CSV table of C-alpha atoms in Angstrom, one decimal:
chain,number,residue,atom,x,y,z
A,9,UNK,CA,36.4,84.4,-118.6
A,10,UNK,CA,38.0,80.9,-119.6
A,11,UNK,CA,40.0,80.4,-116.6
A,12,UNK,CA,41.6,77.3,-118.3
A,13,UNK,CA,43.5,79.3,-120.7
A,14,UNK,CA,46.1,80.8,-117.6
A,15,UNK,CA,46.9,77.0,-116.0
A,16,UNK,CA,48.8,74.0,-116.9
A,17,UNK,CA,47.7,70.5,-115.9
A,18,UNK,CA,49.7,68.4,-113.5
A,19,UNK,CA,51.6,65.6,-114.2
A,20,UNK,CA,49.1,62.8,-113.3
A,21,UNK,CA,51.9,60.3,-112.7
A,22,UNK,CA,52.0,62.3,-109.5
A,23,UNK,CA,48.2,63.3,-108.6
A,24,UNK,CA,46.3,60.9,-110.4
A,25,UNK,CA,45.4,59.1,-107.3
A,26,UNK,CA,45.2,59.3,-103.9
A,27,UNK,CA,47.2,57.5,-101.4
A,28,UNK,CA,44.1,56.4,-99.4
A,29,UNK,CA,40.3,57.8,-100.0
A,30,UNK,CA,40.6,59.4,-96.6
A,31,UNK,CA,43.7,61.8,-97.3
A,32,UNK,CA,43.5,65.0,-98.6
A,33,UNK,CA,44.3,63.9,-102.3
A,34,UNK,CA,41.2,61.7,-101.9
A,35,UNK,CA,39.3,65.1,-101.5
A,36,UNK,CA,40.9,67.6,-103.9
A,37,UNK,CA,40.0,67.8,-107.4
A,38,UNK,CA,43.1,68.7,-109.4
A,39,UNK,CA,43.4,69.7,-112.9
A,40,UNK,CA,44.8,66.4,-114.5
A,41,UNK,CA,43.2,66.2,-118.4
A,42,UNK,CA,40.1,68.6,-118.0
A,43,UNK,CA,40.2,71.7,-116.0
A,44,UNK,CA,37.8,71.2,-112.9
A,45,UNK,CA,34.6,73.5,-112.6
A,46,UNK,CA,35.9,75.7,-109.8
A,47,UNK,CA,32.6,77.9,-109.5
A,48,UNK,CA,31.3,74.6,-107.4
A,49,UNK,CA,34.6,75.1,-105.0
A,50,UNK,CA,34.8,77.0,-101.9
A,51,UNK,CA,38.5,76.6,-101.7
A,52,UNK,CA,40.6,76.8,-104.3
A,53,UNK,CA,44.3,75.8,-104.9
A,54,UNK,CA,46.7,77.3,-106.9
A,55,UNK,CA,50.6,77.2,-108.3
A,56,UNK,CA,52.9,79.8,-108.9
A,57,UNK,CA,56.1,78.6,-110.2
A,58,UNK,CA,57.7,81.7,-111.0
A,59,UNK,CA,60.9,83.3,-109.8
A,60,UNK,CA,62.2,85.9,-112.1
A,61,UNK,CA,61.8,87.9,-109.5
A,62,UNK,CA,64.4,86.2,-107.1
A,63,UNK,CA,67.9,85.4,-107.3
A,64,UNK,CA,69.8,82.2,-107.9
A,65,UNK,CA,66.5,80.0,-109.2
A,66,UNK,CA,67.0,77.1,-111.0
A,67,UNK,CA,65.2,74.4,-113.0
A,68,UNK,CA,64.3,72.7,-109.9
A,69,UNK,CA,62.7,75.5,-108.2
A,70,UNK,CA,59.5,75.4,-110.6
A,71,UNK,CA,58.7,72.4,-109.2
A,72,UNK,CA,58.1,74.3,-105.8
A,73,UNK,CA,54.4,74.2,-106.0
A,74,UNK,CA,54.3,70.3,-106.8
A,75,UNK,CA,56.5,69.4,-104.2
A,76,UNK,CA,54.2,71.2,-101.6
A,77,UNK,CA,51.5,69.6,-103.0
A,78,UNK,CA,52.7,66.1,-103.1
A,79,UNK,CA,52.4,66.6,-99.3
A,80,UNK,CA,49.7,68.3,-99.0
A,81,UNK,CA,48.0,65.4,-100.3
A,82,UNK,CA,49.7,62.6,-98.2
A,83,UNK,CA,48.0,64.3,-95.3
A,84,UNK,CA,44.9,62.8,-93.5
A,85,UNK,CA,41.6,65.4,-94.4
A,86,UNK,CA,40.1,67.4,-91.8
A,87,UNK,CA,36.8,68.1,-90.9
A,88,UNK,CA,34.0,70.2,-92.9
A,89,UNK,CA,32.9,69.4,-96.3
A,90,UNK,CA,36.3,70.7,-98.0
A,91,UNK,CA,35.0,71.4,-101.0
A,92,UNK,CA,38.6,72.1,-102.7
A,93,UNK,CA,39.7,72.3,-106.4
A,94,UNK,CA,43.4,72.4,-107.7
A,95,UNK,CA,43.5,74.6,-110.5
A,96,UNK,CA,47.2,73.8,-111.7
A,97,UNK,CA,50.3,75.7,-111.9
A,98,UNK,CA,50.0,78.8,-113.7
A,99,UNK,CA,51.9,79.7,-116.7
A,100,UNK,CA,53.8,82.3,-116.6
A,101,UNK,CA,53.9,85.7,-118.2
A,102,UNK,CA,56.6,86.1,-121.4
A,103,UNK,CA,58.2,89.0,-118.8
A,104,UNK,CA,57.9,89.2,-115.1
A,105,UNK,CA,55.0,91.8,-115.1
A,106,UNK,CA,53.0,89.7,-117.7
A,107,UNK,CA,52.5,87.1,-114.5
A,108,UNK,CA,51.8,89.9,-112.3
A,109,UNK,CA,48.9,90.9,-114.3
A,110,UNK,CA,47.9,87.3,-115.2
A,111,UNK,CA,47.8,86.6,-111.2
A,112,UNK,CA,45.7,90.1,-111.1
A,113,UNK,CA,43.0,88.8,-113.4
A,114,UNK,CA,42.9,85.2,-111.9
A,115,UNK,CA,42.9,86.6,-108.0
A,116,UNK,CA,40.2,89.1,-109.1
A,117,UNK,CA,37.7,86.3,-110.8
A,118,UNK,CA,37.8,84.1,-107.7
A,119,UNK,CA,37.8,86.8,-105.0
A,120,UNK,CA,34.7,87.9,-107.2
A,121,UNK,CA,33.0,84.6,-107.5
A,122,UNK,CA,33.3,84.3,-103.7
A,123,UNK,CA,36.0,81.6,-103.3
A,124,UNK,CA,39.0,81.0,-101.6
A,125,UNK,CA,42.5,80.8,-103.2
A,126,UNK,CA,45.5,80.0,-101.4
A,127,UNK,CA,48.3,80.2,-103.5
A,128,UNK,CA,51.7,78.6,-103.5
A,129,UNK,CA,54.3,80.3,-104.9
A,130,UNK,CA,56.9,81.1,-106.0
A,131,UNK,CA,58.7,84.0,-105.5
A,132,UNK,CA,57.9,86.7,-102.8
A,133,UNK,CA,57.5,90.0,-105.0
A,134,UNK,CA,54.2,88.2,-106.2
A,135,UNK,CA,52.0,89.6,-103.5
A,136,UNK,CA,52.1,92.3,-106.0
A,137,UNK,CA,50.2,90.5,-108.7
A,138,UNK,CA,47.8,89.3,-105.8
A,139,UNK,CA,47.5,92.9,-104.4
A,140,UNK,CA,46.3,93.6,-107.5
A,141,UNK,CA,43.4,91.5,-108.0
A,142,UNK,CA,42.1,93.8,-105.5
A,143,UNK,CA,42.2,97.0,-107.7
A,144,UNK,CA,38.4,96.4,-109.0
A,145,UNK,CA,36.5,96.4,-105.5
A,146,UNK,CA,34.9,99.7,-104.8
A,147,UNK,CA,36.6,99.5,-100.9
A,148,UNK,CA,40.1,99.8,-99.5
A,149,UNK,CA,41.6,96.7,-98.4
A,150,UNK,CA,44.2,95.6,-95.7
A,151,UNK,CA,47.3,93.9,-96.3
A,152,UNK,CA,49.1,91.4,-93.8
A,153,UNK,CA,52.8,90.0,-94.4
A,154,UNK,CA,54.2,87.9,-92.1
A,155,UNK,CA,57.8,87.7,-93.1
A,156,UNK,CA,61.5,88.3,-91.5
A,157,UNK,CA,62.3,91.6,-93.3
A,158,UNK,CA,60.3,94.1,-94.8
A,159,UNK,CA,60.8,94.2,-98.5
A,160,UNK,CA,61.6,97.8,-98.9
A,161,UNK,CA,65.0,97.6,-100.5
A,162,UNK,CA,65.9,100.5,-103.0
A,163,UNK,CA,64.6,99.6,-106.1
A,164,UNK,CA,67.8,99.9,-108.1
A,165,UNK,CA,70.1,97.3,-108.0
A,166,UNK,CA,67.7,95.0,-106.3
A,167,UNK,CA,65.2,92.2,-106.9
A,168,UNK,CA,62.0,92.5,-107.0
A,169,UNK,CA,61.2,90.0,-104.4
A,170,UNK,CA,63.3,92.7,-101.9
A,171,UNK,CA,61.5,95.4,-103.0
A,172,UNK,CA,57.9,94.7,-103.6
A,173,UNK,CA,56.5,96.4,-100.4
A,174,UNK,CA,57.6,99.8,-102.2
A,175,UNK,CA,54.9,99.3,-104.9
A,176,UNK,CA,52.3,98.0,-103.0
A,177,UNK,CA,52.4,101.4,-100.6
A,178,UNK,CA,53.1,103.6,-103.6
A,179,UNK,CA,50.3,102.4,-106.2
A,180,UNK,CA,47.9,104.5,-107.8
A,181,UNK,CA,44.5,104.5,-107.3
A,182,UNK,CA,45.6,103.8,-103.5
A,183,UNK,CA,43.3,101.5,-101.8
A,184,UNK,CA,45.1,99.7,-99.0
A,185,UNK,CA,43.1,101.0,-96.3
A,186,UNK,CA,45.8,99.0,-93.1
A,187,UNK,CA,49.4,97.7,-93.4
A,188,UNK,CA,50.3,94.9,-90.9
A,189,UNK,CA,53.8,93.5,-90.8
A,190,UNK,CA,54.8,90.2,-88.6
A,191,UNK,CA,57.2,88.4,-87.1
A,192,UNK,CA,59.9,90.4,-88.6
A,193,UNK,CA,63.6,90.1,-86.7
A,194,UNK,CA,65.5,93.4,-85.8
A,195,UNK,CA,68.8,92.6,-87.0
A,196,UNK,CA,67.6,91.8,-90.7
A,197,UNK,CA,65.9,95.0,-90.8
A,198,UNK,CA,66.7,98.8,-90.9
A,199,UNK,CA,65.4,101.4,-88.0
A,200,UNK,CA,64.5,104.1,-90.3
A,201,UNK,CA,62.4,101.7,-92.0
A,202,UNK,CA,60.6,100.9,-89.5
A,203,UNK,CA,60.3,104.3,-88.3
A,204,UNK,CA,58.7,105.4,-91.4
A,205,UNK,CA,56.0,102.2,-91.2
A,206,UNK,CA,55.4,103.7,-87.5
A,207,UNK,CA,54.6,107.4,-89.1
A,208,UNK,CA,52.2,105.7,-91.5
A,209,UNK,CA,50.4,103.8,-88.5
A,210,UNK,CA,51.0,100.5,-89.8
A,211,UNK,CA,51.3,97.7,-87.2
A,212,UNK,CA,54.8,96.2,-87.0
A,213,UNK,CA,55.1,93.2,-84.6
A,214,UNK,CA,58.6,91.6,-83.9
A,215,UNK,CA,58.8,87.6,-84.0
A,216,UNK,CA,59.7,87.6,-80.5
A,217,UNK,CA,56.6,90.0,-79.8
A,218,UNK,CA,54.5,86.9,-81.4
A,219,UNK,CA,55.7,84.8,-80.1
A,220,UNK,CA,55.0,85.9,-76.8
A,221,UNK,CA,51.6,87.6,-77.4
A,222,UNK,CA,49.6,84.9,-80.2
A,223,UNK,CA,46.3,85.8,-78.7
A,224,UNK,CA,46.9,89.9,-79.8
A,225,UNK,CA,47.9,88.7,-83.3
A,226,UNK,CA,44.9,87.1,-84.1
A,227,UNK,CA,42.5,89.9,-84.4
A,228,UNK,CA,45.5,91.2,-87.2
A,229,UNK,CA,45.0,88.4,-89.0
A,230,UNK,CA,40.9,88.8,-88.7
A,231,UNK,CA,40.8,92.0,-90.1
A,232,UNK,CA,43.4,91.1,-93.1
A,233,UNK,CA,41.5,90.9,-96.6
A,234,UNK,CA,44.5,89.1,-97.9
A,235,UNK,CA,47.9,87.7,-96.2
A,236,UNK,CA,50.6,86.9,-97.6
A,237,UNK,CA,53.2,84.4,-96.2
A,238,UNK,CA,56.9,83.9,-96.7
A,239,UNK,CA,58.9,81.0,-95.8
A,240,UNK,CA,61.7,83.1,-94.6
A,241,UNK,CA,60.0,83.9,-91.4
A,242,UNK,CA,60.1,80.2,-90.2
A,243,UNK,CA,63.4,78.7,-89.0
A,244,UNK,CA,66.1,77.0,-90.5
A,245,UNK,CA,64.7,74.2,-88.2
A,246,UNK,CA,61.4,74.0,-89.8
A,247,UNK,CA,62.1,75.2,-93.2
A,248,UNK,CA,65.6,74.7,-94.5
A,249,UNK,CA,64.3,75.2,-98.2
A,250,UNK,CA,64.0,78.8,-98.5
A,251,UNK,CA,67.1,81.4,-99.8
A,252,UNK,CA,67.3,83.6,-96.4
A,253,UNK,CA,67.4,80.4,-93.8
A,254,UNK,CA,68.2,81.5,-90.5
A,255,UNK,CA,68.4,80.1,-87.3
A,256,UNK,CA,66.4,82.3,-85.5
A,257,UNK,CA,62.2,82.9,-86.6
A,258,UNK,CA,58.7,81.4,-86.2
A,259,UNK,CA,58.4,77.6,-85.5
A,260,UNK,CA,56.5,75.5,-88.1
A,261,UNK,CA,53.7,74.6,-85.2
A,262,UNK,CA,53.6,78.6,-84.9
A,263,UNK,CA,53.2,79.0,-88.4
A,264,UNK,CA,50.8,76.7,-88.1
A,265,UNK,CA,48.9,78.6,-85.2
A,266,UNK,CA,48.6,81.8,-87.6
A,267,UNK,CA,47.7,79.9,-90.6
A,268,UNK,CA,44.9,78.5,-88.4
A,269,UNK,CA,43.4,82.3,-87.5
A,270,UNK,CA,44.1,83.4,-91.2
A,271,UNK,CA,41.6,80.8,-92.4
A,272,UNK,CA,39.3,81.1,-89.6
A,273,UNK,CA,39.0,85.0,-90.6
A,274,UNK,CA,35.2,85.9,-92.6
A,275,UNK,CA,36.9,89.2,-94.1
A,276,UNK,CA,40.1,87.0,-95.8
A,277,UNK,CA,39.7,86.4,-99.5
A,278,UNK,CA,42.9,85.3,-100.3
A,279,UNK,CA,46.5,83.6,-98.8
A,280,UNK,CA,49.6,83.3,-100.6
A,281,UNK,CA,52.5,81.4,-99.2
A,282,UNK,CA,56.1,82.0,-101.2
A,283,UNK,CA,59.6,82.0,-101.0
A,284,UNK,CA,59.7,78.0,-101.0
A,285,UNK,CA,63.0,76.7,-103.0
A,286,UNK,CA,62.9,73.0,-103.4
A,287,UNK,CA,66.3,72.5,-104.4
A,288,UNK,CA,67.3,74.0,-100.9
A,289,UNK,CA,65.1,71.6,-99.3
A,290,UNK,CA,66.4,68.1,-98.2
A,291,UNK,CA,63.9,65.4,-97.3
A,292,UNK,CA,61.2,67.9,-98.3
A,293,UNK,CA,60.8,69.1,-94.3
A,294,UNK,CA,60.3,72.7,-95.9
A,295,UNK,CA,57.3,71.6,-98.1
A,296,UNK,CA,55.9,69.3,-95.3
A,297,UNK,CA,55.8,72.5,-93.2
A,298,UNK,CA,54.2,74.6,-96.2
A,299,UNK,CA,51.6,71.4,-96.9
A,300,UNK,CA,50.4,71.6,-93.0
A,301,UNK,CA,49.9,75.1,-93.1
A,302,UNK,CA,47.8,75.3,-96.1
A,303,UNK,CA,46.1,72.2,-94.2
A,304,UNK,CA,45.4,74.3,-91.2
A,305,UNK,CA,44.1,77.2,-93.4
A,306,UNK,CA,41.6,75.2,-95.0
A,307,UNK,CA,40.4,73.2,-92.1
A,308,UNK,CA,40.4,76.8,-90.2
A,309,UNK,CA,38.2,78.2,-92.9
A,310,UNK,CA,35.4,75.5,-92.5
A,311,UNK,CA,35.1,76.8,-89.0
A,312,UNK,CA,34.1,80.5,-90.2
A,313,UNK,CA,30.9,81.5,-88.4
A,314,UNK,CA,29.5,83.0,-91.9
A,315,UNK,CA,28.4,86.9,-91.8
A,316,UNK,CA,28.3,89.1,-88.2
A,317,UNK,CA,25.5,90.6,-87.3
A,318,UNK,CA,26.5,92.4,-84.2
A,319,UNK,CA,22.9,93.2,-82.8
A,320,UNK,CA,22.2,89.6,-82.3
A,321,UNK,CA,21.9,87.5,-79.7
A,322,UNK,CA,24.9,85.9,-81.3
A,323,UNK,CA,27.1,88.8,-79.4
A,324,UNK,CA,27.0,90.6,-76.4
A,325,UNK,CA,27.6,94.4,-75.9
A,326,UNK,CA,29.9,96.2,-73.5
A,327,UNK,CA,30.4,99.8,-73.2
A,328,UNK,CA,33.3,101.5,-71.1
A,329,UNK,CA,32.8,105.2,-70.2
A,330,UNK,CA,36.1,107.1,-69.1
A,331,UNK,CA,35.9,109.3,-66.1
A,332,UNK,CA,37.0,112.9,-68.1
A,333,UNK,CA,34.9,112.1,-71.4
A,334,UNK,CA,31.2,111.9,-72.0
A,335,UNK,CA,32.3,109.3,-75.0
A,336,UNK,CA,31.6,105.8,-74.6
A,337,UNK,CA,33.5,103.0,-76.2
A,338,UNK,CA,31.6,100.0,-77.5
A,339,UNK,CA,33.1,96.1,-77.3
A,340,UNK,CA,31.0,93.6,-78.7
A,341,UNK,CA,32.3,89.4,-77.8
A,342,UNK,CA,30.8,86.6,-79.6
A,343,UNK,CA,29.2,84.5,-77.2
A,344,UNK,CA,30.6,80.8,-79.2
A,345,UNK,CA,34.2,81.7,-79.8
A,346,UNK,CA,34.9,84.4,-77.9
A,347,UNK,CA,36.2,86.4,-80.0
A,348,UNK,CA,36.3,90.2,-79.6
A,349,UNK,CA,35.4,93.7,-81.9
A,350,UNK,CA,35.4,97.6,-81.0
A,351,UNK,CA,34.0,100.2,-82.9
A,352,UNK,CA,35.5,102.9,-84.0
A,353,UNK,CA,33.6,106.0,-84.4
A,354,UNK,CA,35.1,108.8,-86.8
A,355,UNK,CA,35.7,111.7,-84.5
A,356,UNK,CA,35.3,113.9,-87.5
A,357,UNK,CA,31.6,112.8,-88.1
A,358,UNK,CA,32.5,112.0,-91.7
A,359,UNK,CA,32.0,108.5,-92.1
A,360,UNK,CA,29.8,105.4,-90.2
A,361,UNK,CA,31.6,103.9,-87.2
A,362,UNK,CA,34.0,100.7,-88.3
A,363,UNK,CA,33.3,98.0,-86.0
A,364,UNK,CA,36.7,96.2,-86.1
A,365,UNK,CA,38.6,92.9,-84.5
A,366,UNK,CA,40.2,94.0,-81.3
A,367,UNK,CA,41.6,91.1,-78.2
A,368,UNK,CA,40.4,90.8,-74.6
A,369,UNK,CA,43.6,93.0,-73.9
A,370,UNK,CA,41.7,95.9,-75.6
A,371,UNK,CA,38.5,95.9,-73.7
A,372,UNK,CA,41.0,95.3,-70.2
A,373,UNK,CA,42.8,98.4,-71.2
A,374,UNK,CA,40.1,100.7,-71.7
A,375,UNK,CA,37.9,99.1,-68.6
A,376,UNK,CA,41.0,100.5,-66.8
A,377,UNK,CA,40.3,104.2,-68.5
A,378,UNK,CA,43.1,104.2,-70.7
A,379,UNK,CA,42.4,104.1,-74.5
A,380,UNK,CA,43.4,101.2,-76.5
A,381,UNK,CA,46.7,101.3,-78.7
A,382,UNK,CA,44.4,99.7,-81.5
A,383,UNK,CA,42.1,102.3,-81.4
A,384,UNK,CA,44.2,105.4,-81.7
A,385,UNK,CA,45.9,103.5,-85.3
A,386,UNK,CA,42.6,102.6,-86.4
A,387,UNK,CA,41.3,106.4,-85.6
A,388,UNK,CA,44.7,108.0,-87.3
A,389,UNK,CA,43.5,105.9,-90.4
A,390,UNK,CA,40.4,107.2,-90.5
């Protein structure tokens, strides 16, 4: 398919050329007159300047994506070969749901081609359109938010941006295999909802819980086959530009910290950050926080360590016997980044074992004989 057909160009007055050959703008190649060849990309960039699905938007707000970008590429590149392409803005749908299903097909291409996209939206209820560009694969697929509410506001009387979570969990053919929810605050969101997240096994981690435990949110993060980011979970501080600005959430250098695992992850095929509303956002602090963390996602994601092969010399092996079960449970650590994994073996004898990202934590509990809070969720999935 003619990607071309779904994006409009930038304004080249604007991203024509680069400040210096040595900043990111020097290294991107944006669609200015003719749409770049994106199959030669690894990393691809994308805008979504819709917000029918929000309250209060105005003219200015569409310019949300541009205004991240025009400091994204102020900023110095990192290492790697960054192979990046800017596909645009793309156009959106004559009704809400007509962008949903043009951000399906688009998502689906370049998670199928292999690549990359990190999208920059644009309301939050489009996580839906990128949850959908996941319909296609013949596997189930976890889901990470990272946001200060969960978005499971009744449907009526709402906007969609409050309530996307409820289609996402209720779509049909069902393929979200794990649910992950961070950095949400307590007061902003109700007890019965997150008691009903709790009965489905989902993972549910406060902002002060990250805050004071990064190293066990990582291995969320590396299991996540796409994440989605809203601005509301940073600061007022950091991010002033967003609709729900409080006081209280995520620092941008924290942000920055997750964005940095998200893009080291080999299972993520896709990052959306949303919620951005330029007109909210004086001196542009909120789109110099967004423009860093899409920095530190791409230079994360030229530090992947390509596909696992857990019988290699690459990792080594640890089992952990408990003293009233014959059962032993496997840890494998990669020897470079230290990075840990546990399998999972289906007590039913149904399926193969999952071999999935676990912390140093893990392997301490269960040395101790006690069995890991990761592994029962992962085991009441299965």
């Amino acid at each position: 398919m003619n990607l071309s057909i779904f994006f409009e160009p930038l304004p080249e007055e604007q991203f024509g050329q680069a400040d210096t050959p040595k900043t990111v703008g020097g290294y991107v190649a944006p669609f200015l007159h003719s749409f770049p060849d994106w199959r030669s990309s690894e990393v691809v960039l994308l805008g979504l300047p819709e917000y029918r699905g929000t309250t209060g938007a105005t003219d200015v707000t569409y310019q949300g994506p541009n205004r991240i970008r025009q400091e994204l590429y102020r900023l110095m590149k990192g290492t790697g070969s960054w192979l990046v392409m800017d596909l645009g803005n793309l156009l959106p749908g004559i009704q809400l749901e007509d962008t949903y299903l043009r951000l399906k097909e688009v998502v689906e291409i370049l998670v199928d081609a292999g690549k990359f996209p990190i999208l920059l939206g644009g309301s939050h209820d489009l996580t839906y359109g990128q949850f959908l560009g996941y319909e296609h694969l013949s596997k189930t697929v976890n889901l990470t938010v990272i946001d200060s509410q969960l978005d499971m506001a009744e449907i009526e009387d709402t906007s969609p941006d409050q309530h996307h979570l409820h289609r996402i969990l209720l779509h049909d053919p069902n393929y979200l295999f794990g649910f992950s929810h961070i950095a949400h605050q307590a007061y902003l969101t109700d007890s019965s909802t997150l008691a009903a997240f709790e009965k489905l096994h989902f993972e549910l981690f406060r902002v002060g819980q990250v805050r004071q435990q990064m190293q066990e949110i990582e291995p969320i993060l590396r299991q996540a086959d796409l994440i989605s980011f809203d601005v509301s979970a940073i600061r007022h501080q950091d991010a002033p530009g967003q609709q729900h600005a409080n006081p209280f959430g995520l620092t941008g250098e924290e942000a920055c910290q997750l964005c940095w695992y998200a893009g080291q992850s080999d299972q993520l095929s896709s990052l959306g950050f949303y919620g951005y509303r330029p007109e909210l956002d004086h001196r542009s602090l909120t789109a110099t926080t967004l423009a860093t963390m899409v920095w530190y996602s791409i230079e994360g994601f030229y530090q992947r360590q390509g596909t696992l092969d857990f019988n290699s010399n690459q990792f080594l092996k640890f089992s952990v016997g408990f003293h009233d079960n014959p059962n032993k449970m496997l840890f494998y650590k990669n020897r470079h980044t230290e990075k840990w994994w546990m399998q999972i073996d289906d007590l039913s004898g149904s399926r193969p074992p999952l071999i999935v990202p676990c912390s140093y934590q893990d392997y301490l509990t269960a040395a101790d004989g006690e069995v890991p809070n990761r592994w029962v969720l992962m085991q009441a999935r299965m």
